[in-house]
Short mmCIF file of C-alpha atoms in Angstrom, two decimals:
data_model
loop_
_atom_site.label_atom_id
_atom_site.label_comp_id
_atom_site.label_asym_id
_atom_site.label_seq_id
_atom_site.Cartn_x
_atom_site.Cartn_y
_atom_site.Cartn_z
CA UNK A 1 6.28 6.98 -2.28
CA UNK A 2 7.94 6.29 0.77
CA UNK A 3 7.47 8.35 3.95
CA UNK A 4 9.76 10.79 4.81
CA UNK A 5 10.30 12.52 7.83
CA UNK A 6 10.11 16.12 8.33
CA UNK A 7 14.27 16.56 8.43
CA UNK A 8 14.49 14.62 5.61
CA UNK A 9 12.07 16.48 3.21
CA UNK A 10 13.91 19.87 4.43
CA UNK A 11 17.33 18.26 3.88
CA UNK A 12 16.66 17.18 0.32
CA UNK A 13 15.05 20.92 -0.26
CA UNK A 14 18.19 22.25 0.63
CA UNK A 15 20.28 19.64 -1.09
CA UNK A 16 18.06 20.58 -4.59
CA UNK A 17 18.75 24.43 -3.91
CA UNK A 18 22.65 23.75 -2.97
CA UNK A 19 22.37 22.18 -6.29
CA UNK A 20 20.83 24.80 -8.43
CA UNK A 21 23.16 27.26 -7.05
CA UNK A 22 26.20 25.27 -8.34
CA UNK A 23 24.70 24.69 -11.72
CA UNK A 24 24.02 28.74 -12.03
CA UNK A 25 27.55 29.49 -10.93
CA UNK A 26 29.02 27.14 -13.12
CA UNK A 27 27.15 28.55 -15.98
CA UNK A 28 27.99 32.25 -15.10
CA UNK A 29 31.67 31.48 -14.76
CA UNK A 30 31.37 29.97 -18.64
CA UNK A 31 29.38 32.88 -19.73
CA UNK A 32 32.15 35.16 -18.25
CA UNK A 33 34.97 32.85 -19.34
CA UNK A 34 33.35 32.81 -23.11
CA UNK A 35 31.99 36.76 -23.33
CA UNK A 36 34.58 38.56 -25.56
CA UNK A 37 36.52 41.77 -23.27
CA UNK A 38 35.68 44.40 -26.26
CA UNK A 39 32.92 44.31 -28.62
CA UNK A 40 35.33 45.56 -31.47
CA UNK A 41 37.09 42.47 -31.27
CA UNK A 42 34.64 40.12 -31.89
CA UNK A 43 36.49 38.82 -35.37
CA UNK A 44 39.59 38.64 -33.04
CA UNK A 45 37.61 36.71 -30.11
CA UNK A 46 36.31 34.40 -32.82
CA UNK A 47 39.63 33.74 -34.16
CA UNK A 48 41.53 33.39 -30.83
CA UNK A 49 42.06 29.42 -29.68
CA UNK A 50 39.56 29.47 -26.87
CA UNK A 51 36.80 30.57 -28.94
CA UNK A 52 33.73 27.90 -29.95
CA UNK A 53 35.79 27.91 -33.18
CA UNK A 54 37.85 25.50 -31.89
CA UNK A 55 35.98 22.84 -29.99
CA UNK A 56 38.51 20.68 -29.63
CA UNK A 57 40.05 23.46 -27.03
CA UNK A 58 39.06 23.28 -23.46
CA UNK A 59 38.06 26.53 -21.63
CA UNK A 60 40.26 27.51 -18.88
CA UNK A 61 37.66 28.83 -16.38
CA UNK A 62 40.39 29.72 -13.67
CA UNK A 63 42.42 31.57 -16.12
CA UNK A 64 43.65 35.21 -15.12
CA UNK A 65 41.06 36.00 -18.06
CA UNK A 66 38.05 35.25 -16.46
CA UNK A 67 36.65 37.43 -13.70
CA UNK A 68 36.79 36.51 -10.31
CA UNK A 69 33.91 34.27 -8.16
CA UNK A 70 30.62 35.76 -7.63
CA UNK A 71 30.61 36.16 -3.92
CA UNK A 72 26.91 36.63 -3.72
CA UNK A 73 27.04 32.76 -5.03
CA UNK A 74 29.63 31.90 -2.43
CA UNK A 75 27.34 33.50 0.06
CA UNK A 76 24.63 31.71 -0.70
CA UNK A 77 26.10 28.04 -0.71
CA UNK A 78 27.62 29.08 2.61
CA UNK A 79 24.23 29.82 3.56
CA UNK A 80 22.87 26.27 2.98
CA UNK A 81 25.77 24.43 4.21
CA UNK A 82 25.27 26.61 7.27
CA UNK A 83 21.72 25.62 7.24
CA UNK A 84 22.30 21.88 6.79
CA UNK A 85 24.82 22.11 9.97
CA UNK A 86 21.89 23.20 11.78
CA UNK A 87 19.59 21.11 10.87
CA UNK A 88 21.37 18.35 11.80
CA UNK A 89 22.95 19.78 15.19
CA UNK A 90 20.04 18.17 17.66
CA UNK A 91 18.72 15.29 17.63
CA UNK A 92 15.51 16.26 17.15
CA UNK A 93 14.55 19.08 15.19
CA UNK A 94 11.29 19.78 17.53
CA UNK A 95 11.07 20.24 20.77
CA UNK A 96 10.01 17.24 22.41
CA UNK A 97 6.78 17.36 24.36
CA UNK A 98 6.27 15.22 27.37
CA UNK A 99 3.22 13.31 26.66
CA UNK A 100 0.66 11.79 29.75
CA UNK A 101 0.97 8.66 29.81
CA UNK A 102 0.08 5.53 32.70
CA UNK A 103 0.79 1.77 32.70
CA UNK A 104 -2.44 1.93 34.75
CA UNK A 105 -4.93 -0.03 31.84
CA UNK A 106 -1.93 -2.40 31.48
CA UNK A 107 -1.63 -3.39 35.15
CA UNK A 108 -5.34 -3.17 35.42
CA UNK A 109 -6.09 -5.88 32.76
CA UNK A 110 -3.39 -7.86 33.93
CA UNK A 111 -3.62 -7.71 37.79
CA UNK A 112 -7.43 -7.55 37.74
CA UNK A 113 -9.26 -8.27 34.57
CA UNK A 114 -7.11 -11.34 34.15
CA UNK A 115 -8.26 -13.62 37.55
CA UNK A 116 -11.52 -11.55 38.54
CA UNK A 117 -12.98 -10.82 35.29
CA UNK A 118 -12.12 -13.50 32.26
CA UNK A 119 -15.06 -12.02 30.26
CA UNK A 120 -13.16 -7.88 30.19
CA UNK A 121 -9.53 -9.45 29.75
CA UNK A 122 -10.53 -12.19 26.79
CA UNK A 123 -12.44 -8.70 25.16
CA UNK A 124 -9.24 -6.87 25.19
CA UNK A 125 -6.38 -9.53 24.48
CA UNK A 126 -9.09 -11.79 22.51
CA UNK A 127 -8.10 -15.32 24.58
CA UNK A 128 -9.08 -16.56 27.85
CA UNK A 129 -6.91 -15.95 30.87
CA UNK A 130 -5.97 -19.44 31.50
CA UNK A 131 -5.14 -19.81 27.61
CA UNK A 132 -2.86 -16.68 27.64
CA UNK A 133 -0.86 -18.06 30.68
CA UNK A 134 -0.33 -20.64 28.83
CA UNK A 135 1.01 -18.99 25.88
CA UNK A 136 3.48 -17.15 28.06
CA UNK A 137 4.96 -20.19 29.50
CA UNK A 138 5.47 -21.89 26.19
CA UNK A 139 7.44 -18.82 24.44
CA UNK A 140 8.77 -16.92 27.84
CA UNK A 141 11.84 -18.99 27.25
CA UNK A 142 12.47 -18.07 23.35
CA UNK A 143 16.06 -15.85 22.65
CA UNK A 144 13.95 -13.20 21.60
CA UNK A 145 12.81 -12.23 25.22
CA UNK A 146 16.63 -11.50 26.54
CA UNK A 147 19.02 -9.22 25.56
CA UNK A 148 22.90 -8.44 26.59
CA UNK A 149 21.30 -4.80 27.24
CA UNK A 150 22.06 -3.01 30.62
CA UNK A 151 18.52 -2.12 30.63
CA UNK A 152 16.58 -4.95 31.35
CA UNK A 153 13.45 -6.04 29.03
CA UNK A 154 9.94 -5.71 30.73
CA UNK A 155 8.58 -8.72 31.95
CA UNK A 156 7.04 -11.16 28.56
CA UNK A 157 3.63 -11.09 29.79
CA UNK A 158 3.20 -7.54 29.03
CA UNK A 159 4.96 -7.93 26.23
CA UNK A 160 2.61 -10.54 24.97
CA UNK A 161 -0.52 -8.52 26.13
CA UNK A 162 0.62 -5.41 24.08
CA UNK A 163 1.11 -7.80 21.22
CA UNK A 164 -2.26 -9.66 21.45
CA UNK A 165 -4.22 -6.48 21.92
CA UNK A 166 -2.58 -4.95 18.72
CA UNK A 167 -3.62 -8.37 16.39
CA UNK A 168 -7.09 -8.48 17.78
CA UNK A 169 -7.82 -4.74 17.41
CA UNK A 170 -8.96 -3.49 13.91
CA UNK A 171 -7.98 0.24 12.18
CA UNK A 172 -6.49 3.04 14.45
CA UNK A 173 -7.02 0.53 17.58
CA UNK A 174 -4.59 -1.26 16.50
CA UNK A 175 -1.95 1.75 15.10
CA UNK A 176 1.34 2.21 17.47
CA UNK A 177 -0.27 5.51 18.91
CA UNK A 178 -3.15 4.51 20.21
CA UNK A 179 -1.46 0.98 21.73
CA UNK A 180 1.31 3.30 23.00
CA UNK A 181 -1.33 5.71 24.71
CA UNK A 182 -3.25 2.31 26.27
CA UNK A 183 -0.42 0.85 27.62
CA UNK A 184 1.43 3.67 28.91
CA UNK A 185 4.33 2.71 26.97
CA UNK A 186 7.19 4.22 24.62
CA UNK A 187 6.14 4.38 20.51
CA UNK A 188 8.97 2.79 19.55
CA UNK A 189 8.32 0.24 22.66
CA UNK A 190 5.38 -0.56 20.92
CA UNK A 191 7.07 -1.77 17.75
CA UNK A 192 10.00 -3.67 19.72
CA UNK A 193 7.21 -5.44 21.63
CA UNK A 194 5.34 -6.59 18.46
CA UNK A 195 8.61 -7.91 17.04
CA UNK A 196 10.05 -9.86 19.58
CA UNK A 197 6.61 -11.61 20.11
CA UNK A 198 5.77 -12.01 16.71
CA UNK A 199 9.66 -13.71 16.28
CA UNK A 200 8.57 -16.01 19.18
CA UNK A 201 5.16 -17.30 17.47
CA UNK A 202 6.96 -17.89 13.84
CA UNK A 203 9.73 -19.94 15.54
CA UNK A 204 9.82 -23.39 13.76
CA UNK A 205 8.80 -25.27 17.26
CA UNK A 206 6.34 -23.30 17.86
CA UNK A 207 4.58 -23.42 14.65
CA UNK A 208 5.09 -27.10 14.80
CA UNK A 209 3.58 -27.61 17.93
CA UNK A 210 0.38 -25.47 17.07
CA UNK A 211 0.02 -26.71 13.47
CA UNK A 212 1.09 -30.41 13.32
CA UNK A 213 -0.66 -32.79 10.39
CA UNK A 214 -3.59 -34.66 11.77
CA UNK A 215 -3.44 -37.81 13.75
CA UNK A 216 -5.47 -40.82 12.28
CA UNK A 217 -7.64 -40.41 15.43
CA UNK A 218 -8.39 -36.69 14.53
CA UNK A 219 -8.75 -37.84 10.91
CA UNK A 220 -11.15 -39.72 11.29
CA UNK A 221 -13.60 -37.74 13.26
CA UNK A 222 -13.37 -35.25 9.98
CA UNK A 223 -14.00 -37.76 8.22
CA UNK A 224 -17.20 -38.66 10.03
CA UNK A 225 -18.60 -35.72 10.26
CA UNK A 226 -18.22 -35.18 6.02
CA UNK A 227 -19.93 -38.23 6.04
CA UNK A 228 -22.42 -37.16 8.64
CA UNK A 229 -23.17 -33.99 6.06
CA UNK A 230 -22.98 -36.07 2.95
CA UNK A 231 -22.64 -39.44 1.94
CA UNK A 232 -20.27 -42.41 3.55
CA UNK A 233 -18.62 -42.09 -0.35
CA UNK A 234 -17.63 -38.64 0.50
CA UNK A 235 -15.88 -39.34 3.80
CA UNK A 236 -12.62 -39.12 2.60
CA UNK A 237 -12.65 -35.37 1.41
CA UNK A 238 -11.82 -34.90 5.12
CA UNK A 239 -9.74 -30.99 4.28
CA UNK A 240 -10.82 -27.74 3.05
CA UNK A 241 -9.19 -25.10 1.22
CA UNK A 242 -10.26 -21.58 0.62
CA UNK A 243 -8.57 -18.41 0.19
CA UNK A 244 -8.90 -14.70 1.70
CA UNK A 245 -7.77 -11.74 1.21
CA UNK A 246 -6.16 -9.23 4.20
CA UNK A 247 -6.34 -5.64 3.40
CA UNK A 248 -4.03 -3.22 3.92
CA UNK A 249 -4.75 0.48 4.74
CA UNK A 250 -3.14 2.22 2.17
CA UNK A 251 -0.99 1.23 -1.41
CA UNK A 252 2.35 0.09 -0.37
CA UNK A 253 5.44 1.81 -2.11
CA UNK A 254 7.46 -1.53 -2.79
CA UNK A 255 5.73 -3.23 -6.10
CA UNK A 256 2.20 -1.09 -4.55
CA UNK A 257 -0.21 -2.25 -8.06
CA UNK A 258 0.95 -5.84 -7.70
CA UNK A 259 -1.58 -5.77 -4.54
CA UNK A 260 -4.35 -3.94 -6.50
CA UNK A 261 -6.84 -7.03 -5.52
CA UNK A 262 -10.50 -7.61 -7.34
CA UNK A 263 -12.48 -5.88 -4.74
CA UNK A 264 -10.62 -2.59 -5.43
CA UNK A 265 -8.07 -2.56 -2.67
CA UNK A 266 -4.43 -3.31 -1.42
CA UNK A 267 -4.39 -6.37 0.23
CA UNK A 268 -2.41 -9.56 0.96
CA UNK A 269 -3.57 -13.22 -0.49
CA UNK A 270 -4.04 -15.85 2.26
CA UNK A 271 -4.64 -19.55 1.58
CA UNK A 272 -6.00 -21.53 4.59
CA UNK A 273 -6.01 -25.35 4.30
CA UNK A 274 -8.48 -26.64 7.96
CA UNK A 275 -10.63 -29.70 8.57
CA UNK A 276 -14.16 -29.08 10.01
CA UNK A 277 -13.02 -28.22 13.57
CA UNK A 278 -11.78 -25.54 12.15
CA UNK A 279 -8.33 -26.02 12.82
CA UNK A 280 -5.43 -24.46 10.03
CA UNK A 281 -3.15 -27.35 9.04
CA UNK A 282 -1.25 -25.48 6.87
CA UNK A 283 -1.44 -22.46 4.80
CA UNK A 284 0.37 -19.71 2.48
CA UNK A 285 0.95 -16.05 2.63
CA UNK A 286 3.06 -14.05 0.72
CA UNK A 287 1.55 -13.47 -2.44
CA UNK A 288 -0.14 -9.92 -3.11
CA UNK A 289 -3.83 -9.67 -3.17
CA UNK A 290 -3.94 -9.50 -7.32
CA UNK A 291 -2.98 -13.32 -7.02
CA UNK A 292 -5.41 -15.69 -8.45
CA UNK A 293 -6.24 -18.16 -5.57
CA UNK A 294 -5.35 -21.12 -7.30
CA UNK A 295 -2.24 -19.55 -8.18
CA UNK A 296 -1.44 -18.78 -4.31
CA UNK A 297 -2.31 -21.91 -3.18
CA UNK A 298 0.29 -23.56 -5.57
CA UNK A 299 2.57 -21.98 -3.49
CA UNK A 300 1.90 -24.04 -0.45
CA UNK A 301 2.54 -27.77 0.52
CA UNK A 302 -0.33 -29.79 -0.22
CA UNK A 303 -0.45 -29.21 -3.91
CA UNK A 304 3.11 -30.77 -4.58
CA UNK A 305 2.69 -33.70 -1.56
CA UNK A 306 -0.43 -34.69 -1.90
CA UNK A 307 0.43 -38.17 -2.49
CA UNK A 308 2.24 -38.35 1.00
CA UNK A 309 -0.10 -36.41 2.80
CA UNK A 310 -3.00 -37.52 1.74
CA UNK A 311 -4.48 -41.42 2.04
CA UNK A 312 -5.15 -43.34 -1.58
CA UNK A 313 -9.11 -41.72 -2.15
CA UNK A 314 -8.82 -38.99 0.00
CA UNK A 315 -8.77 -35.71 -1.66
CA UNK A 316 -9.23 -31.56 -0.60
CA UNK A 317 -12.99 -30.12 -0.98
CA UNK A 318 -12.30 -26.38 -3.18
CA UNK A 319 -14.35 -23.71 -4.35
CA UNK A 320 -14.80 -23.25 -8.07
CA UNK A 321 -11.66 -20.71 -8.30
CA UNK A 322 -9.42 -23.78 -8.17
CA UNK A 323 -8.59 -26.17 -10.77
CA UNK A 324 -10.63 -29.73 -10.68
CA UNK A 325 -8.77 -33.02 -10.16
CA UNK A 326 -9.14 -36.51 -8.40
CA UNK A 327 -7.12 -34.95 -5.08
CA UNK A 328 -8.79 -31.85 -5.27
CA UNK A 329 -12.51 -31.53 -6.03
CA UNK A 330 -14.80 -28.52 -7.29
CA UNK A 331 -18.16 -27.90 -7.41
CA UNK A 332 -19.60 -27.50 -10.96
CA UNK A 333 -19.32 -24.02 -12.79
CA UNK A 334 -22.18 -22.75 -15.16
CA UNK A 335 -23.51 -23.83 -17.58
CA UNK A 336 -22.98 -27.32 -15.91
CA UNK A 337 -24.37 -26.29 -12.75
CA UNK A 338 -27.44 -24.88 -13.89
CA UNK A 339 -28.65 -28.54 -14.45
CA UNK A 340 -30.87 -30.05 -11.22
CA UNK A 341 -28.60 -32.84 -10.51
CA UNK A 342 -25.45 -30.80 -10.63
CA UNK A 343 -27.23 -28.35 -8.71
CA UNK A 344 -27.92 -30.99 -5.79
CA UNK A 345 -24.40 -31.73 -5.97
CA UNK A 346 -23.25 -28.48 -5.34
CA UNK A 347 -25.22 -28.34 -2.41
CA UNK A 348 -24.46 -30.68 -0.79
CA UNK A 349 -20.66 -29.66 -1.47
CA UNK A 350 -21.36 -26.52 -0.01
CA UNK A 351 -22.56 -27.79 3.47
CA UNK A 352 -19.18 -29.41 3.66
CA UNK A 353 -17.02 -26.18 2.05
CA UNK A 354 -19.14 -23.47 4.52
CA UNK A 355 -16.59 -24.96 7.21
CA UNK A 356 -14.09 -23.35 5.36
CA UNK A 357 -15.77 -20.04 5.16
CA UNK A 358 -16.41 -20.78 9.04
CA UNK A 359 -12.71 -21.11 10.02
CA UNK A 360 -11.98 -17.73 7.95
CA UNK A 361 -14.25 -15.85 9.96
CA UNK A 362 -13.54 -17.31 12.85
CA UNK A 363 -10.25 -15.83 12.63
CA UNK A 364 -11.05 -12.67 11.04
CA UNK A 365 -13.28 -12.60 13.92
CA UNK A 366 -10.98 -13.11 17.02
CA UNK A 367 -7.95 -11.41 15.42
CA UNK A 368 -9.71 -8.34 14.00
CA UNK A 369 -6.10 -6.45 12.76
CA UNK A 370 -6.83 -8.64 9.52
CA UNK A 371 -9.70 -6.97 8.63
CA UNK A 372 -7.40 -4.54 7.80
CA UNK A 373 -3.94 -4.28 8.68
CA UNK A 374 -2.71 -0.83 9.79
CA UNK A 375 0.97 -1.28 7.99
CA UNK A 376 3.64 0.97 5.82
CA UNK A 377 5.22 -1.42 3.10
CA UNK A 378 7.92 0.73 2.13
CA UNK A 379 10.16 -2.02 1.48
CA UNK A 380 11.39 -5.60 1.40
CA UNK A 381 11.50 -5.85 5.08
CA UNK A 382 7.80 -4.02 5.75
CA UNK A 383 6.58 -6.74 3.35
CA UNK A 384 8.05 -9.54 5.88
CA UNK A 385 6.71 -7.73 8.97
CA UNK A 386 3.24 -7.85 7.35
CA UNK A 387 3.81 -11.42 6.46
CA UNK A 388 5.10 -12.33 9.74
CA UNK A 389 1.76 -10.69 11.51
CA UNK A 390 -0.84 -12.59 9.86
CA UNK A 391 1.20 -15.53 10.06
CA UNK A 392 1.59 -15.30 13.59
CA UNK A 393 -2.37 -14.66 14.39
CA UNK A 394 -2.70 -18.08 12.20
CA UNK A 395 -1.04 -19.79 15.05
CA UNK A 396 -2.66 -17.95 17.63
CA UNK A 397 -5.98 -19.31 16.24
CA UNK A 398 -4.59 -22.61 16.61
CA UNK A 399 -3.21 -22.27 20.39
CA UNK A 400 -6.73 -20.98 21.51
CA UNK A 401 -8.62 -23.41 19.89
CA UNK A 402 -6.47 -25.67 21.55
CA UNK A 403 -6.32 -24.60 25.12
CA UNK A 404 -9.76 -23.09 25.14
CA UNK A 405 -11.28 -26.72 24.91
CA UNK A 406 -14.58 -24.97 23.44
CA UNK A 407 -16.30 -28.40 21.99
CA UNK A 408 -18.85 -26.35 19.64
CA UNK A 409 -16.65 -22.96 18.50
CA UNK A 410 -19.74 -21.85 16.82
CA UNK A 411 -21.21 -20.32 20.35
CA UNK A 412 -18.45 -17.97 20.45
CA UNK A 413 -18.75 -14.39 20.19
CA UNK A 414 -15.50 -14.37 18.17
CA UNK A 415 -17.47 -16.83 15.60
CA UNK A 416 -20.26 -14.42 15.37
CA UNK A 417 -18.30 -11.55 14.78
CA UNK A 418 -16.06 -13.67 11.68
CA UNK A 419 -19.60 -14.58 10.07
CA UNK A 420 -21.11 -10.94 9.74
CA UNK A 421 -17.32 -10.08 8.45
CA UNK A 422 -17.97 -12.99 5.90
CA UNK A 423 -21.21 -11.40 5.09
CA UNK A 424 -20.08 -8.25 4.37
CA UNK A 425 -17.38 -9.79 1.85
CA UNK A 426 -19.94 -12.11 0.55
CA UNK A 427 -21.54 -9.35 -1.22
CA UNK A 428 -18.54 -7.77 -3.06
CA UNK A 429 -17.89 -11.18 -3.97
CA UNK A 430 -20.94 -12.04 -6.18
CA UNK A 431 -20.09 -10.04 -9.61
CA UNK A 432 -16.27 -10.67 -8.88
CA UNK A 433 -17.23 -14.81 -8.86
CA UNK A 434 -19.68 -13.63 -12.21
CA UNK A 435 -16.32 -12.71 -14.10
CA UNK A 436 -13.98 -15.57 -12.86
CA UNK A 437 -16.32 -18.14 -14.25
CA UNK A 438 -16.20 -16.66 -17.55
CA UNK A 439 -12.48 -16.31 -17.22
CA UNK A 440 -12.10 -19.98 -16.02
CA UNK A 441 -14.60 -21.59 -19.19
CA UNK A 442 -11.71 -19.54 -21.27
CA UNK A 443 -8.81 -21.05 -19.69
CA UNK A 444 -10.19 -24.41 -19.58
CA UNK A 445 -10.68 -24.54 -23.52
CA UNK A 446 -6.62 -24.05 -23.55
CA UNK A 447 -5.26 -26.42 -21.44
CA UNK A 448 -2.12 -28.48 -22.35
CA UNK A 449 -2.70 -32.56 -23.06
CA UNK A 450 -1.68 -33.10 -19.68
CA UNK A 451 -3.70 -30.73 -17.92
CA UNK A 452 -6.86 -32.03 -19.83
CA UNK A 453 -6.27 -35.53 -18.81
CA UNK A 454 -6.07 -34.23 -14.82
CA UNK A 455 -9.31 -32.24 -15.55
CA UNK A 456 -10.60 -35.36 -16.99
CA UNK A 457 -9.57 -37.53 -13.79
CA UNK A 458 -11.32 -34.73 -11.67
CA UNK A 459 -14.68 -34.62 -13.84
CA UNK A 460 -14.80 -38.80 -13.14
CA UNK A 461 -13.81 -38.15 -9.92
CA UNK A 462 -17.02 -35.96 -9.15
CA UNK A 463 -19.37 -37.86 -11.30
CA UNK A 464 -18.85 -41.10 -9.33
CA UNK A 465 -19.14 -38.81 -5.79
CA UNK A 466 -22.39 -37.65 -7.86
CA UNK A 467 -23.58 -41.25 -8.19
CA UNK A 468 -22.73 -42.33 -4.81
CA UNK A 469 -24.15 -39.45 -2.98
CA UNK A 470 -27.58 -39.22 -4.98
CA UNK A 471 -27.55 -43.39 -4.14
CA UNK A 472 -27.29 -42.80 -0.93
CA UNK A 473 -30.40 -40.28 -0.32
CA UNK A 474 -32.15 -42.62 -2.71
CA UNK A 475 -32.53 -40.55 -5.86
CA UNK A 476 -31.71 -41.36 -9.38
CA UNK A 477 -29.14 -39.41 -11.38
#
């Protein structure tokens, strides 16, 4: 159920006993209005027009004939009206409590941390100080940051810090209390902040200057190193799909089962299409957590341009959750994979996919708040302010990997920290993976002509990567 606040739950208490007391009154003032004067003239009382002997004749409750109001009833709905007057005469029903609070940590990190000690600020606001000017400069300018307000905003870059440390904090770090506490700043500050900074990352320029398609020259270095992994026939499956899921700390109210996920909790589906640098070129978010991956990723570009996007033989490298075709290819599911070749070929599929599973953790890793986002979805727009957060720490994994210039990401900390979250999932994932196989052999048997002849394409597609790859290490198939 939705939250209420503590003058709401004693308003609708007094609301439900305002209400009783009208229903009892009414129904004593019918009683009276009904209950015959003299019990010796009950044939009379039966016989008279107002009686229940003749429905069809209202009751004249204000009649001279019935008794007057019970003023113990009056007294009482006086009483709660009196109450509700009250309760609604300050502005807050408490008595506020001034709470200690100092900016100190804020200016500390920013006037210190930030040009005498890189490692301490990039800990708390999860990018490097020369990366987070930059971020300031490219969004200081967005609508979001001025207001017609007498009261003048507070400068962006501690806006953006109170932001950043709030995505890359995980559980009650990361709750509007504890940021509030940190920061020295206002609760509802806190929210405002997150907003306007978050409205700033998801603008369309932004996001297009963070998450443009690949250049041929940026193709083609994927491209090498699939090959360099692989086989030169395998070169073109230059992208990477794979889905994950973001938790949420607690069922929301609006459509709460629909994000009943497979590992038992509430959580938001997330489908991240990179190349092996581990950039995001596009992605989809959205969908609750009980949304089949293959189903989520539907919802996002690739699927329906894939002939504009992608080159004549190039095609997306999936796990076995999606479906197989000649753009998209799988590795094989049991019983087919059981076989030794089709074993081979699955491992060699997965030294390409683990990139995948690499750029997940990576940023799972740097912005911790999607381990397990501390949010109320009460409603349509707590659903779009949930949306809108892991959206923008999608393209705040873009900007650092951009202006960080890190050539091998794998030696950060923040890549560490993704792959022991991966781990962790990894686990819960076996028996779940157990399940879907047997779910996907079922499905497969009922597919439509035209979804046999694209499964069809796909099984070619994999048999001739088969052949090429086993060529190419010089073994037969």
């Amino acid at each position: 159920m939705p939250r209420l606040t503590e003058r709401q739950q004693q308003m609708t208490a007094l609301l439900d006993a305002y209400v009783v007391n009208l229903v009892a009154q009414f129904e004593a003032d019918m009683w009276k209005a009904t209950e015959p004067s003299d019990p010796e003239s009950d044939d009379e009382f039966l016989q008279s027009p107002a009686s229940p002997a003749h429905p069809g004749t209202p009751i004249d409750i204000d009649s001279d004939s019935s008794s007057e109001a019970d003023p113990l009833a009056d007294h009482i709905g006086d009483t709660i009206i009196a109450a509700v007057e009250e309760l609604y005469r300050e502005r807050y029903i408490n008595e506020r409590r001034d709470i200690p609070k100092t900016e100190e940590n804020l200016r500390l990190l920013l006037d210190s941390y930030r040009h005498n000690f890189p490692d301490i600020f990039r800990s708390y606001l999860r990018i490097s100080p020369d990366c987070f000017n930059e971020l300031v400069k490219s969004i200081e300018h967005h609508p979001a940051f001025s207001s017609n307000s007498n009261n003048e905003q507070m400068p962006v870059k501690d806006q953006v810090a109170i932001a950043l440390y709030r995505f890359g904090h995980y559980g009650n770090a990361a709750s509007t209390m504890k940021v509030a506490l940190w920061a020295g700043v206002g609760y509802g500050t806190v929210r405002n902040v997150t907003i306007r900074v978050m409205t700033a990352l998801c603008d369309e320029r932004f996001r297009r200057v963070t998450m443009p398609w690949s250049s041929p020259q940026e193709i083609e270095r994927a491209k090498a190193w699939v090959e360099g992994n692989s086989c030169p026939a395998w070169r073109d499956g230059w992208l990477m799909v794979d889905g994950t899921l973001v938790p949420l700390f607690q069922r929301p109210h609006h459509f709460g089962n629909q994000y009943f996920d497979r590992k038992s909790n509430y959580s938001l589906n997330v489908q991240l299409i990179s190349r092996p640098d581990l950039r995001i070129l596009d992605y989809g978010i959205g969908l609750p957590g009980s949304q089949h991956d293959a189903t989520a990723w539907n919802q996002t570009r690739l699927p329906h341009e894939h002939q504009h996007l992608l080159g004549e033989d190039e095609f997306v490298w999936a796990d076995s959750a999606y479906p197989l075709k000649s753009w998209c290819q799988a590795p094989y599911k049991e019983p087919e994979k059981l076989q030794e070749d089709n074993t081979t070929h699955n491992y060699y599929v997965s030294r390409i996919r683990i990139r995948s599973e690499h750029c997940v953790g990576y940023l799972k890793g740097r912005w911790s708040s999607l381990r397990g986002i501390r949010l109320r979805i009460d409603n349509p727009m707590d659903q779009k302010f949930a949306t809108l957060w892991v959206a923008s720490c999608i393209h705040l994994h873009n900007f650092a990997l951009r202006h960080e210039n890190k050539e091998n990401p794998e030696t950060d900390n923040f890549f560490a920290e993704g792959q022991l979250i991966l781990e962790e999932e990894r686990e819960r994932q076996m028996e779940w993976e157990r399940l879907r196989r047997e779910q996907m052999a079922q499905e497969e048997e009922n597919y439509e002509d035209d979804e046999e002849i694209e499964l069809l394409e796909g099984k070619l597609k994999r048999e001739q990567l088969k052949e090429a790859l086993f060529e190419y290490i010089g073994r037969d198939v």
